[in-house]
Amino acid sequence: MTPELLNQLFARRPTEIPTFHFAVSVRTAKLNGPSAARSEKEKAVFDVDAASALVNELRCTFASGKTRSYEWRVTQLKNMLKMCDENEKEIAEALRQDLSKPELESVVYEIGMLKNSCRVALKEVKHWIVPEKAKTSLTTFPSSAEILSEPLGVVLIISAWNYPFLLSLDPLVGAIAAGNAVVLKPSEIAPASSSLLSKLLVKYLDSSAIRVIEGAVAETSALLEQKWEKIFYTGNGRVARIVMAAAAKHLTPVVLELGGKSPVVIDAGINLQVDTLKNELERFYGKTPLESKDLSRIVNSNHFARLTKLLDEDKVSGNIVHGGERDKESLKIAPTILLDVPQDSLIMNEEIFGPLLPIILVNKIEESFDLINSGTKPLAAYLFSNKKKLKEQFVMSVSAGGLVINDTTVHLAVDTLPFGGVGESGMGSYHGKFSFDAFSHKKAVLYRSFIGDAAIRYPPYTTEKVRLMKALIGGGIWNIIQALLGWGKA
């Protein structure tokens, strides 16, 4: 951010568009930390043996062919939609208990987006499962070929707590659409959502093929000991390394949806149509934001302490220009703006997952691109600018899981775009057909007739055979004609 833009942001002008709401409030958390309080009801021990028995049970279901049928897939997706419609209040209440999420955010960003994923899959799955025709060549003539999307088998989904409902069930939509049996492990850090997911899925979905396992480190470890056809993990890089190491023992492929720091670059020439960041935040949450019902809380005391540590670091605490208030009892932190914090500070080297917005000033907009590229590749990066060349430069020079120009996060809602990271922000992607593909194997199938088998494929390998085989492999009808006439080199 340039000094000129900073003056614009803190100028006293009327406002229309709350642009920075997303930059401050959307980036809640996905870390898996210490276990949350278990349910008061005593739960059966889930160890390695129990996990092995569960996987074997699901393998039997998958082997029966039950999950492969189009009818089964459609039924499960319809039931998921029904589950959302019939339990909207219960879902919103669980999210309120876990994160103090406002009802609008729960209904729109969690339930609404999941329902849209279900509708897309229901509409398109009949097309996704149709084998894709592939071209063949003279080398295999006469023949035909196709690419068949087949289910992988029994897959594991480990979800995060910042969007505990959406990030648990959105990947499940793809796994079901692709015809797999699934184990879902919700995050223990969102216990109300985890408990509700366990209750609802056994009621609405086929429990012979789709199961929920609650718990924390012990249960997750027991699951990771098993062989899966795929593991889909959403969370942080530290746990992702553990997941990937466990998967490597069985050569299990993984999709890792991680994060990192997702930068927002703002061109000094952009017309923001906003008064000031301070005024916008005050308009959103009032003069006493800790009392606002529209402000989510920090998920638990550990993350509250972590964020407090970021703010209280000596080289950072003096850079707060707005906010900074906190209430340990309610686990709330006011949206906080920090100006020109040092690059070697903790807040600039850790994923924040809280309502803290550091602003870095640069002399030239291109310097911000260099700053982004000097770190790990982000899950997403954003640019606000009306300059065509600058947009093109941003798209070409910044490597990130996804880019958005003149907005933030909205690419999540476009089901025709893949959502995923790159480098340390993750591997693999999902959403829409990309979710189906994430849980499918693309099987190559070649159909050939007994007619047309040629003796040139077999010994003895004469000069004529070599000449003709070279022509067939090299392609081109004229080369083949020359070889048949005995012309050219062998």
Tab-separated table of C-alpha atoms in Angstrom:
chain	number	residue	atom	x	y	z
A	1	MET	CA	0.000	0.000	0.000
A	2	THR	CA	1.445	3.355	-0.981
A	3	PRO	CA	1.536	6.458	1.270
A	4	GLU	CA	-0.838	8.191	-1.165
A	5	LEU	CA	-3.412	5.461	-0.733
A	6	LEU	CA	-3.005	5.544	3.038
A	7	ASN	CA	-3.987	9.216	3.022
A	8	GLN	CA	-7.006	8.332	0.922
A	9	LEU	CA	-8.081	5.559	3.305
A	10	PHE	CA	-7.945	7.772	6.364
A	11	ALA	CA	-9.488	10.817	4.661
A	12	ARG	CA	-12.922	11.961	5.769
A	13	ARG	CA	-15.160	11.177	2.796
A	14	PRO	CA	-18.597	9.544	2.373
A	15	THR	CA	-18.642	5.822	1.851
A	16	GLU	CA	-20.709	3.329	-0.092
A	17	ILE	CA	-18.901	-0.018	-0.413
A	18	PRO	CA	-17.555	-1.909	2.649
A	19	THR	CA	-14.617	-3.368	0.725
A	20	PHE	CA	-12.412	-4.281	3.661
A	21	HIS	CA	-14.997	-6.273	5.606
A	22	PHE	CA	-13.740	-9.449	3.997
A	23	ALA	CA	-10.066	-8.709	4.563
A	24	VAL	CA	-10.705	-8.345	8.262
A	25	SER	CA	-13.408	-10.858	9.091
A	26	VAL	CA	-13.384	-13.769	6.678
A	27	ARG	CA	-9.964	-15.165	7.556
A	28	THR	CA	-10.839	-17.120	10.675
A	29	ALA	CA	-8.978	-20.332	11.433
A	30	LYS	CA	-8.199	-23.806	10.231
A	31	LEU	CA	-5.576	-25.034	12.658
A	32	ASN	CA	-6.036	-28.296	14.477
A	33	GLY	CA	-4.921	-27.701	18.018
A	34	PRO	CA	-5.458	-29.347	21.419
A	35	SER	CA	-8.623	-31.348	21.792
A	36	ALA	CA	-11.804	-29.575	22.756
A	37	ALA	CA	-14.077	-30.703	25.532
A	38	ARG	CA	-15.557	-34.090	24.810
A	39	SER	CA	-19.256	-34.757	24.999
A	40	GLU	CA	-20.534	-35.463	28.492
A	41	LYS	CA	-21.755	-38.798	27.216
A	42	GLU	CA	-18.996	-41.376	27.477
A	43	LYS	CA	-17.821	-42.485	24.060
A	44	ALA	CA	-16.482	-45.860	23.041
A	45	VAL	CA	-12.744	-46.046	22.524
A	46	PHE	CA	-11.792	-45.629	18.882
A	47	ASP	CA	-8.345	-47.104	18.411
A	48	VAL	CA	-6.356	-48.649	15.548
A	49	ASP	CA	-8.330	-51.890	15.737
A	50	ALA	CA	-11.650	-50.062	15.632
A	51	ALA	CA	-10.436	-47.986	12.700
A	52	SER	CA	-9.321	-51.106	10.850
A	53	ALA	CA	-12.697	-52.752	11.421
A	54	LEU	CA	-14.469	-49.635	10.162
A	55	VAL	CA	-12.398	-49.482	6.973
A	56	ASN	CA	-12.962	-53.206	6.313
A	57	GLU	CA	-16.709	-52.708	6.726
A	58	LEU	CA	-16.714	-49.857	4.244
A	59	ARG	CA	-14.571	-51.841	1.810
A	60	CYS	CA	-17.228	-54.549	1.812
A	61	THR	CA	-19.873	-51.956	1.011
A	62	PHE	CA	-17.786	-50.505	-1.787
A	63	ALA	CA	-16.976	-53.967	-3.179
A	64	SER	CA	-20.701	-54.700	-3.411
A	65	GLY	CA	-20.974	-51.966	-6.055
A	66	LYS	CA	-23.622	-50.121	-4.072
A	67	THR	CA	-21.940	-46.713	-4.148
A	68	ARG	CA	-21.179	-46.909	-7.863
A	69	SER	CA	-24.793	-46.703	-8.948
A	70	TYR	CA	-26.098	-43.401	-10.261
A	71	GLU	CA	-29.247	-43.836	-8.162
A	72	TRP	CA	-27.274	-44.164	-4.908
A	73	ARG	CA	-25.241	-41.055	-5.623
A	74	VAL	CA	-28.315	-38.967	-6.450
A	75	THR	CA	-30.194	-40.212	-3.404
A	76	GLN	CA	-27.372	-39.242	-1.039
A	77	LEU	CA	-27.011	-35.780	-2.578
A	78	LYS	CA	-30.759	-35.171	-2.379
A	79	ASN	CA	-30.750	-36.295	1.236
A	80	MET	CA	-27.925	-33.859	1.982
A	81	LEU	CA	-30.035	-31.038	0.569
A	82	LYS	CA	-32.966	-32.214	2.665
A	83	MET	CA	-30.709	-32.305	5.726
A	84	CYS	CA	-29.750	-28.665	5.182
A	85	ASP	CA	-33.339	-27.530	4.679
A	86	GLU	CA	-34.736	-29.377	7.672
A	87	ASN	CA	-31.951	-28.490	10.108
A	88	GLU	CA	-30.959	-24.950	9.203
A	89	LYS	CA	-31.634	-23.591	12.688
A	90	GLU	CA	-29.761	-26.425	14.386
A	91	ILE	CA	-26.751	-25.944	12.107
A	92	ALA	CA	-26.695	-22.185	12.673
A	93	GLU	CA	-26.954	-22.749	16.424
A	94	ALA	CA	-24.012	-25.172	16.419
A	95	LEU	CA	-21.937	-22.614	14.522
A	96	ARG	CA	-22.988	-19.961	17.029
A	97	GLN	CA	-21.851	-22.176	19.911
A	98	ASP	CA	-18.493	-22.932	18.300
A	99	LEU	CA	-17.611	-19.563	16.789
A	100	SER	CA	-20.380	-17.139	17.699
A	101	LYS	CA	-21.051	-16.863	13.965
A	102	PRO	CA	-23.866	-14.492	13.010
A	103	GLU	CA	-26.843	-16.318	11.540
A	104	LEU	CA	-26.452	-14.599	8.161
A	105	GLU	CA	-22.864	-15.803	7.799
A	106	SER	CA	-23.892	-19.340	8.757
A	107	VAL	CA	-26.859	-19.477	6.410
A	108	VAL	CA	-25.089	-17.881	3.438
A	109	TYR	CA	-21.438	-18.904	3.695
A	110	GLU	CA	-21.857	-22.386	5.114
A	111	ILE	CA	-25.330	-23.794	4.464
A	112	GLY	CA	-26.033	-21.843	1.264
A	113	MET	CA	-22.713	-22.670	-0.373
A	114	LEU	CA	-23.082	-26.352	0.522
A	115	LYS	CA	-26.572	-26.476	-0.951
A	116	ASN	CA	-25.250	-24.907	-4.139
A	117	SER	CA	-22.555	-27.594	-4.359
A	118	CYS	CA	-25.218	-30.281	-3.970
A	119	ARG	CA	-27.387	-28.740	-6.685
A	120	VAL	CA	-24.466	-28.494	-9.106
A	121	ALA	CA	-23.543	-32.127	-8.491
A	122	LEU	CA	-27.145	-33.293	-8.867
A	123	LYS	CA	-27.455	-31.461	-12.160
A	124	GLU	CA	-24.119	-32.531	-13.637
A	125	VAL	CA	-23.234	-35.939	-12.193
A	126	LYS	CA	-25.073	-37.796	-14.963
A	127	HIS	CA	-22.718	-36.075	-17.412
A	128	TRP	CA	-19.610	-36.485	-15.261
A	129	ILE	CA	-19.956	-40.272	-15.099
A	130	VAL	CA	-20.330	-40.716	-18.870
A	131	PRO	CA	-17.063	-42.038	-20.373
A	132	GLU	CA	-15.178	-39.391	-22.321
A	133	LYS	CA	-14.331	-40.356	-25.900
A	134	ALA	CA	-10.647	-40.250	-26.813
A	135	LYS	CA	-8.964	-40.226	-30.216
A	136	THR	CA	-6.914	-43.166	-31.429
A	137	SER	CA	-4.187	-43.398	-34.072
A	138	LEU	CA	-3.243	-45.563	-37.022
A	139	THR	CA	-0.899	-47.458	-34.709
A	140	THR	CA	-3.841	-49.172	-33.002
A	141	PHE	CA	-6.214	-49.251	-36.003
A	142	PRO	CA	-8.960	-50.464	-35.892
A	143	SER	CA	-9.775	-49.284	-32.353
A	144	SER	CA	-11.732	-46.887	-30.171
A	145	ALA	CA	-10.873	-45.382	-26.794
A	146	GLU	CA	-12.451	-43.685	-23.814
A	147	ILE	CA	-11.586	-42.273	-20.392
A	148	LEU	CA	-13.725	-43.689	-17.614
A	149	SER	CA	-14.093	-41.853	-14.298
A	150	GLU	CA	-14.234	-44.561	-11.669
A	151	PRO	CA	-14.526	-44.154	-7.877
A	152	LEU	CA	-11.317	-44.559	-5.920
A	153	GLY	CA	-12.772	-46.699	-3.139
A	154	VAL	CA	-12.753	-45.825	0.579
A	155	VAL	CA	-11.604	-42.248	1.251
A	156	LEU	CA	-10.904	-40.152	4.346
A	157	ILE	CA	-11.904	-36.503	4.782
A	158	ILE	CA	-10.369	-34.541	7.669
A	159	SER	CA	-11.947	-31.108	7.957
A	160	ALA	CA	-11.201	-27.770	9.626
A	161	TRP	CA	-12.978	-25.694	12.229
A	162	ASN	CA	-13.158	-22.215	10.705
A	163	TYR	CA	-16.035	-23.321	8.454
A	164	PRO	CA	-16.799	-26.582	10.274
A	165	PHE	CA	-19.985	-27.361	8.378
A	166	LEU	CA	-19.005	-26.323	4.845
A	167	LEU	CA	-15.449	-27.660	4.901
A	168	SER	CA	-16.680	-31.014	6.196
A	169	LEU	CA	-19.486	-31.570	3.726
A	170	ASP	CA	-18.329	-29.762	0.570
A	171	PRO	CA	-15.593	-32.373	-0.094
A	172	LEU	CA	-18.116	-35.067	0.830
A	173	VAL	CA	-20.316	-33.914	-2.061
A	174	GLY	CA	-17.483	-34.700	-4.491
A	175	ALA	CA	-16.687	-38.034	-2.831
A	176	ILE	CA	-20.327	-39.130	-3.050
A	177	ALA	CA	-20.772	-37.874	-6.615
A	178	ALA	CA	-17.722	-39.894	-7.618
A	179	GLY	CA	-19.178	-43.030	-5.994
A	180	ASN	CA	-16.902	-43.592	-2.997
A	181	ALA	CA	-17.381	-44.868	0.524
A	182	VAL	CA	-16.301	-42.162	2.985
A	183	VAL	CA	-15.127	-41.554	6.532
A	184	LEU	CA	-15.468	-37.964	7.720
A	185	LYS	CA	-13.387	-36.697	10.656
A	186	PRO	CA	-14.707	-33.257	11.723
A	187	SER	CA	-12.529	-30.912	13.747
A	188	GLU	CA	-12.715	-31.435	17.505
A	189	ILE	CA	-12.060	-27.709	17.975
A	190	ALA	CA	-15.647	-27.073	16.819
A	191	PRO	CA	-17.338	-29.656	19.110
A	192	ALA	CA	-20.936	-28.525	18.625
A	193	SER	CA	-20.636	-28.734	14.837
A	194	SER	CA	-18.793	-32.061	15.050
A	195	SER	CA	-21.488	-33.566	17.270
A	196	LEU	CA	-24.277	-32.288	15.014
A	197	LEU	CA	-22.579	-33.650	11.882
A	198	SER	CA	-22.331	-37.065	13.508
A	199	LYS	CA	-25.995	-36.947	14.443
A	200	LEU	CA	-27.289	-35.682	11.094
A	201	LEU	CA	-25.243	-37.829	8.727
A	202	VAL	CA	-26.304	-41.084	10.356
A	203	LYS	CA	-29.914	-39.915	10.030
A	204	TYR	CA	-29.874	-38.646	6.438
A	205	LEU	CA	-27.099	-40.546	4.658
A	206	ASP	CA	-26.320	-44.210	4.071
A	207	SER	CA	-24.340	-45.271	7.154
A	208	SER	CA	-23.183	-48.455	5.459
A	209	ALA	CA	-21.025	-46.278	3.182
A	210	ILE	CA	-20.669	-42.895	4.926
A	211	ARG	CA	-19.470	-42.619	8.510
A	212	VAL	CA	-18.449	-39.843	10.891
A	213	ILE	CA	-15.723	-40.351	13.479
A	214	GLU	CA	-15.473	-37.733	16.209
A	215	GLY	CA	-12.462	-37.203	18.426
A	216	ALA	CA	-9.075	-35.559	18.561
A	217	VAL	CA	-5.458	-36.606	18.117
A	218	ALA	CA	-5.868	-40.247	19.168
A	219	GLU	CA	-8.797	-40.878	16.847
A	220	THR	CA	-7.172	-39.049	13.948
A	221	SER	CA	-3.962	-40.993	14.456
A	222	ALA	CA	-5.891	-44.288	14.424
A	223	LEU	CA	-7.521	-43.301	11.144
A	224	LEU	CA	-4.202	-42.278	9.595
A	225	GLU	CA	-2.751	-45.703	10.362
A	226	GLN	CA	-5.180	-47.210	7.846
A	227	LYS	CA	-4.833	-47.579	4.109
A	228	TRP	CA	-7.124	-45.258	2.175
A	229	GLU	CA	-7.593	-44.702	-1.524
A	230	LYS	CA	-7.379	-40.953	-0.886
A	231	ILE	CA	-7.031	-38.537	2.024
A	232	PHE	CA	-8.531	-35.056	1.795
A	233	TYR	CA	-7.231	-32.740	4.515
A	234	THR	CA	-8.116	-29.119	5.217
A	235	GLY	CA	-6.004	-27.309	7.797
A	236	ASN	CA	-2.476	-26.120	8.407
A	237	GLY	CA	0.920	-27.070	7.064
A	238	ARG	CA	2.178	-28.602	10.309
A	239	VAL	CA	-0.577	-31.212	10.458
A	240	ALA	CA	-0.481	-31.600	6.660
A	241	ARG	CA	3.066	-32.920	6.945
A	242	ILE	CA	1.862	-35.543	9.417
A	243	VAL	CA	-1.004	-36.502	7.106
A	244	MET	CA	1.289	-36.731	4.100
A	245	ALA	CA	3.843	-38.845	5.980
A	246	ALA	CA	1.109	-41.270	7.051
A	247	ALA	CA	-0.248	-41.423	3.489
A	248	ALA	CA	3.224	-42.125	2.109
A	249	LYS	CA	3.385	-45.430	4.030
A	250	HIS	CA	0.572	-46.741	1.835
A	251	LEU	CA	1.313	-44.676	-1.285
A	252	THR	CA	-2.027	-42.959	-0.715
A	253	PRO	CA	-2.676	-39.816	-2.799
A	254	VAL	CA	-3.674	-36.691	-0.898
A	255	VAL	CA	-5.461	-33.420	-1.420
A	256	LEU	CA	-4.149	-30.799	0.999
A	257	GLU	CA	-6.184	-27.607	1.382
A	258	LEU	CA	-3.933	-25.385	3.463
A	259	GLY	CA	-3.424	-21.638	3.683
A	260	GLY	CA	-0.656	-19.195	4.453
A	261	LYS	CA	-0.831	-15.441	4.194
A	262	SER	CA	-3.238	-14.261	1.489
A	263	PRO	CA	-2.162	-10.743	0.489
A	264	VAL	CA	-4.326	-7.886	-0.767
A	265	VAL	CA	-2.567	-5.399	-3.067
A	266	ILE	CA	-4.194	-1.991	-3.464
A	267	ASP	CA	-3.161	0.383	-6.236
A	268	ALA	CA	-2.867	4.037	-5.185
A	269	GLY	CA	-4.994	5.077	-8.160
A	270	ILE	CA	-8.010	2.935	-7.259
A	271	ASN	CA	-11.267	4.661	-6.354
A	272	LEU	CA	-12.168	2.765	-3.206
A	273	GLN	CA	-15.413	4.664	-2.582
A	274	VAL	CA	-14.812	4.270	1.126
A	275	ASP	CA	-14.463	6.772	3.921
A	276	THR	CA	-11.794	5.201	6.083
A	277	LEU	CA	-11.030	1.733	7.347
A	278	LYS	CA	-11.773	3.012	10.830
A	279	ASN	CA	-15.164	4.393	9.870
A	280	GLU	CA	-16.065	1.279	7.933
A	281	LEU	CA	-15.297	-0.972	10.877
A	282	GLU	CA	-17.273	1.319	13.149
A	283	ARG	CA	-20.187	1.173	10.739
A	284	PHE	CA	-20.038	-2.623	10.725
A	285	TYR	CA	-19.602	-3.270	14.431
A	286	GLY	CA	-20.355	0.008	16.206
A	287	LYS	CA	-18.176	2.002	18.599
A	288	THR	CA	-17.927	-0.971	20.980
A	289	PRO	CA	-17.229	-3.899	18.610
A	290	LEU	CA	-16.723	-6.415	21.417
A	291	GLU	CA	-20.442	-6.025	22.177
A	292	SER	CA	-21.521	-6.533	18.552
A	293	LYS	CA	-23.586	-9.616	17.785
A	294	ASP	CA	-22.166	-9.543	14.257
A	295	LEU	CA	-18.584	-10.149	15.398
A	296	SER	CA	-17.539	-13.793	15.652
A	297	ARG	CA	-15.418	-14.864	18.582
A	298	ILE	CA	-12.046	-16.600	18.587
A	299	VAL	CA	-12.642	-20.346	18.613
A	300	ASN	CA	-10.910	-21.145	21.918
A	301	SER	CA	-8.563	-19.809	24.590
A	302	ASN	CA	-5.459	-21.244	22.923
A	303	HIS	CA	-6.059	-19.316	19.728
A	304	PHE	CA	-7.016	-16.225	21.730
A	305	ALA	CA	-3.650	-16.442	23.504
A	306	ARG	CA	-1.866	-16.963	20.175
A	307	LEU	CA	-3.445	-13.858	18.642
A	308	THR	CA	-2.769	-11.860	21.803
A	309	LYS	CA	0.888	-12.826	21.529
A	310	LEU	CA	0.979	-11.515	17.952
A	311	LEU	CA	-0.475	-8.177	19.047
A	312	ASP	CA	1.633	-7.784	22.175
A	313	GLU	CA	5.006	-8.337	20.521
A	314	ASP	CA	7.173	-5.295	21.255
A	315	LYS	CA	7.829	-4.491	17.615
A	316	VAL	CA	4.102	-4.664	16.797
A	317	SER	CA	2.119	-3.299	19.751
A	318	GLY	CA	3.009	0.301	18.911
A	319	ASN	CA	1.795	-0.090	15.329
A	320	ILE	CA	-1.900	-0.508	16.140
A	321	VAL	CA	-3.834	2.383	14.563
A	322	HIS	CA	-7.328	1.080	15.237
A	323	GLY	CA	-8.897	-1.587	17.419
A	324	GLY	CA	-6.839	-3.898	19.558
A	325	GLU	CA	-9.466	-4.244	22.287
A	326	ARG	CA	-9.962	-7.765	23.546
A	327	ASP	CA	-12.070	-9.679	26.059
A	328	LYS	CA	-10.525	-12.905	27.321
A	329	GLU	CA	-13.757	-14.067	28.905
A	330	SER	CA	-15.850	-13.782	25.743
A	331	LEU	CA	-12.867	-14.712	23.507
A	332	LYS	CA	-13.475	-11.658	21.334
A	333	ILE	CA	-10.913	-9.373	19.697
A	334	ALA	CA	-11.973	-6.152	18.024
A	335	PRO	CA	-11.082	-5.812	14.319
A	336	THR	CA	-7.590	-4.373	14.434
A	337	ILE	CA	-5.579	-2.384	11.882
A	338	LEU	CA	-1.796	-2.348	12.161
A	339	LEU	CA	0.309	0.015	10.081
A	340	ASP	CA	3.713	-0.794	8.609
A	341	VAL	CA	4.615	-3.669	10.908
A	342	PRO	CA	8.167	-5.086	10.563
A	343	GLN	CA	8.682	-7.966	8.158
A	344	ASP	CA	10.420	-10.018	10.842
A	345	SER	CA	7.505	-9.769	13.297
A	346	LEU	CA	5.492	-12.837	14.282
A	347	ILE	CA	2.330	-11.466	12.721
A	348	MET	CA	4.055	-11.248	9.339
A	349	ASN	CA	5.439	-14.767	9.546
A	350	GLU	CA	2.471	-16.730	10.836
A	351	GLU	CA	-0.960	-17.411	9.435
A	352	ILE	CA	-3.163	-15.011	11.390
A	353	PHE	CA	-6.666	-16.535	11.475
A	354	GLY	CA	-8.138	-13.631	13.368
A	355	PRO	CA	-9.484	-10.069	12.880
A	356	LEU	CA	-6.038	-8.519	12.528
A	357	LEU	CA	-5.079	-6.607	9.381
A	358	PRO	CA	-1.423	-5.578	8.956
A	359	ILE	CA	-0.825	-2.925	6.294
A	360	ILE	CA	2.557	-2.651	4.564
A	361	LEU	CA	3.537	0.530	2.735
A	362	VAL	CA	5.537	0.340	-0.509
A	363	ASN	CA	6.880	3.084	-2.757
A	364	LYS	CA	5.951	1.311	-6.007
A	365	ILE	CA	3.122	-1.136	-6.577
A	366	GLU	CA	5.537	-3.589	-8.216
A	367	GLU	CA	7.388	-3.859	-4.912
A	368	SER	CA	4.321	-5.564	-3.449
A	369	PHE	CA	4.566	-8.292	-6.100
A	370	ASP	CA	8.183	-8.898	-5.147
A	371	LEU	CA	7.191	-8.991	-1.488
A	372	ILE	CA	4.551	-11.651	-2.174
A	373	ASN	CA	6.875	-13.763	-4.289
A	374	SER	CA	9.632	-13.634	-1.678
A	375	GLY	CA	7.509	-15.738	0.678
A	376	THR	CA	5.627	-19.003	0.383
A	377	LYS	CA	2.940	-19.184	-2.270
A	378	PRO	CA	-0.440	-18.094	-0.851
A	379	LEU	CA	-3.791	-19.822	-1.120
A	380	ALA	CA	-5.215	-16.650	-2.641
A	381	ALA	CA	-4.008	-13.192	-3.633
A	382	TYR	CA	-6.045	-10.100	-4.446
A	383	LEU	CA	-5.479	-6.918	-6.434
A	384	PHE	CA	-7.547	-3.738	-6.472
A	385	SER	CA	-6.754	-1.707	-9.578
A	386	ASN	CA	-8.335	-0.289	-12.718
A	387	LYS	CA	-5.094	-0.455	-14.712
A	388	LYS	CA	-5.172	-3.141	-17.381
A	389	LYS	CA	-1.398	-3.595	-17.575
A	390	LEU	CA	-1.117	-3.835	-13.805
A	391	LYS	CA	-3.803	-6.520	-13.713
A	392	GLU	CA	-1.982	-8.472	-16.409
A	393	GLN	CA	1.324	-8.096	-14.574
A	394	PHE	CA	-0.267	-9.298	-11.334
A	395	VAL	CA	-1.796	-12.358	-12.981
A	396	MET	CA	1.438	-13.291	-14.728
A	397	SER	CA	3.893	-12.600	-11.906
A	398	VAL	CA	2.106	-13.713	-8.723
A	399	SER	CA	1.804	-17.447	-8.088
A	400	ALA	CA	-1.077	-18.375	-5.792
A	401	GLY	CA	-3.807	-20.964	-5.530
A	402	GLY	CA	-6.261	-18.427	-6.914
A	403	LEU	CA	-6.420	-14.738	-7.812
A	404	VAL	CA	-9.253	-12.204	-7.626
A	405	ILE	CA	-9.203	-8.741	-9.139
A	406	ASN	CA	-11.178	-5.974	-7.404
A	407	ASP	CA	-12.787	-8.204	-4.796
A	408	THR	CA	-11.835	-10.886	-2.288
A	409	THR	CA	-12.817	-14.539	-1.692
A	410	VAL	CA	-15.668	-14.547	-4.244
A	411	HIS	CA	-13.861	-17.100	-6.442
A	412	LEU	CA	-14.994	-19.654	-3.847
A	413	ALA	CA	-18.540	-19.305	-5.151
A	414	VAL	CA	-17.673	-20.036	-8.797
A	415	ASP	CA	-18.053	-23.781	-9.218
A	416	THR	CA	-16.368	-23.763	-12.643
A	417	LEU	CA	-13.099	-22.630	-11.029
A	418	PRO	CA	-10.799	-25.012	-9.138
A	419	PHE	CA	-10.206	-24.093	-5.508
A	420	GLY	CA	-6.897	-25.167	-4.000
A	421	GLY	CA	-3.407	-24.109	-3.127
A	422	VAL	CA	0.042	-24.332	-4.646
A	423	GLY	CA	3.332	-25.088	-2.926
A	424	GLU	CA	2.971	-24.738	0.832
A	425	SER	CA	-0.634	-23.528	0.511
A	426	GLY	CA	-1.659	-26.993	-0.631
A	427	MET	CA	-1.979	-29.450	-3.474
A	428	GLY	CA	-4.984	-30.601	-5.450
A	429	SER	CA	-8.257	-28.737	-5.853
A	430	TYR	CA	-12.019	-29.109	-5.602
A	431	HIS	CA	-15.412	-27.386	-6.155
A	432	GLY	CA	-17.853	-28.353	-8.911
A	433	LYS	CA	-16.473	-30.975	-11.281
A	434	PHE	CA	-13.060	-30.528	-9.698
A	435	SER	CA	-14.523	-32.139	-6.559
A	436	PHE	CA	-15.735	-35.092	-8.618
A	437	ASP	CA	-12.335	-35.390	-10.289
A	438	ALA	CA	-10.528	-35.187	-6.933
A	439	PHE	CA	-12.200	-38.418	-5.846
A	440	SER	CA	-12.101	-40.210	-9.212
A	441	HIS	CA	-9.539	-42.222	-11.133
A	442	LYS	CA	-9.341	-41.448	-14.840
A	443	LYS	CA	-9.117	-44.949	-16.287
A	444	ALA	CA	-7.866	-45.284	-19.859
A	445	VAL	CA	-9.774	-47.893	-21.883
A	446	LEU	CA	-8.868	-49.036	-25.422
A	447	TYR	CA	-11.211	-51.248	-27.446
A	448	ARG	CA	-9.696	-53.187	-30.331
A	449	SER	CA	-11.037	-55.626	-32.886
A	450	PHE	CA	-9.393	-58.990	-33.632
A	451	ILE	CA	-9.441	-57.796	-37.227
A	452	GLY	CA	-6.396	-55.899	-38.393
A	453	ASP	CA	-3.668	-57.587	-36.369
A	454	ALA	CA	-0.464	-57.167	-38.380
A	455	ALA	CA	2.461	-59.573	-38.653
A	456	ILE	CA	4.884	-56.650	-38.644
A	457	ARG	CA	4.502	-56.489	-34.825
A	458	TYR	CA	6.142	-59.848	-34.358
A	459	PRO	CA	9.529	-61.460	-35.058
A	460	PRO	CA	11.391	-61.987	-37.259
A	461	TYR	CA	12.087	-58.228	-37.499
A	462	THR	CA	12.969	-57.670	-41.146
A	463	THR	CA	14.136	-54.450	-42.741
A	464	GLU	CA	10.697	-53.989	-44.315
A	465	LYS	CA	8.975	-54.407	-40.948
A	466	VAL	CA	11.264	-51.881	-39.294
A	467	ARG	CA	10.650	-49.370	-42.087
A	468	LEU	CA	6.861	-49.766	-41.842
A	469	MET	CA	6.772	-49.652	-38.025
A	470	LYS	CA	8.780	-46.414	-38.036
A	471	ALA	CA	6.302	-44.927	-40.468
A	472	LEU	CA	3.296	-46.029	-38.383
A	473	ILE	CA	4.737	-44.695	-35.135
A	474	GLY	CA	5.950	-41.478	-36.743
A	475	GLY	CA	2.556	-40.834	-38.298
A	476	GLY	CA	1.718	-39.256	-41.616
A	477	ILE	CA	-0.007	-41.096	-44.442
A	478	TRP	CA	2.707	-40.214	-46.971
A	479	ASN	CA	5.401	-41.843	-44.820
A	480	ILE	CA	3.290	-44.983	-44.548
A	481	ILE	CA	2.757	-45.116	-48.330
A	482	GLN	CA	6.502	-44.725	-48.890
A	483	ALA	CA	7.223	-47.548	-46.457
A	484	LEU	CA	4.706	-49.850	-48.129
A	485	LEU	CA	6.376	-49.140	-51.480
A	486	GLY	CA	9.792	-49.935	-49.987
A	487	TRP	CA	10.996	-46.361	-50.168
A	488	GLY	CA	12.920	-44.522	-47.466
A	489	LYS	CA	15.392	-45.690	-44.863
A	490	ALA	CA	14.841	-48.659	-42.585
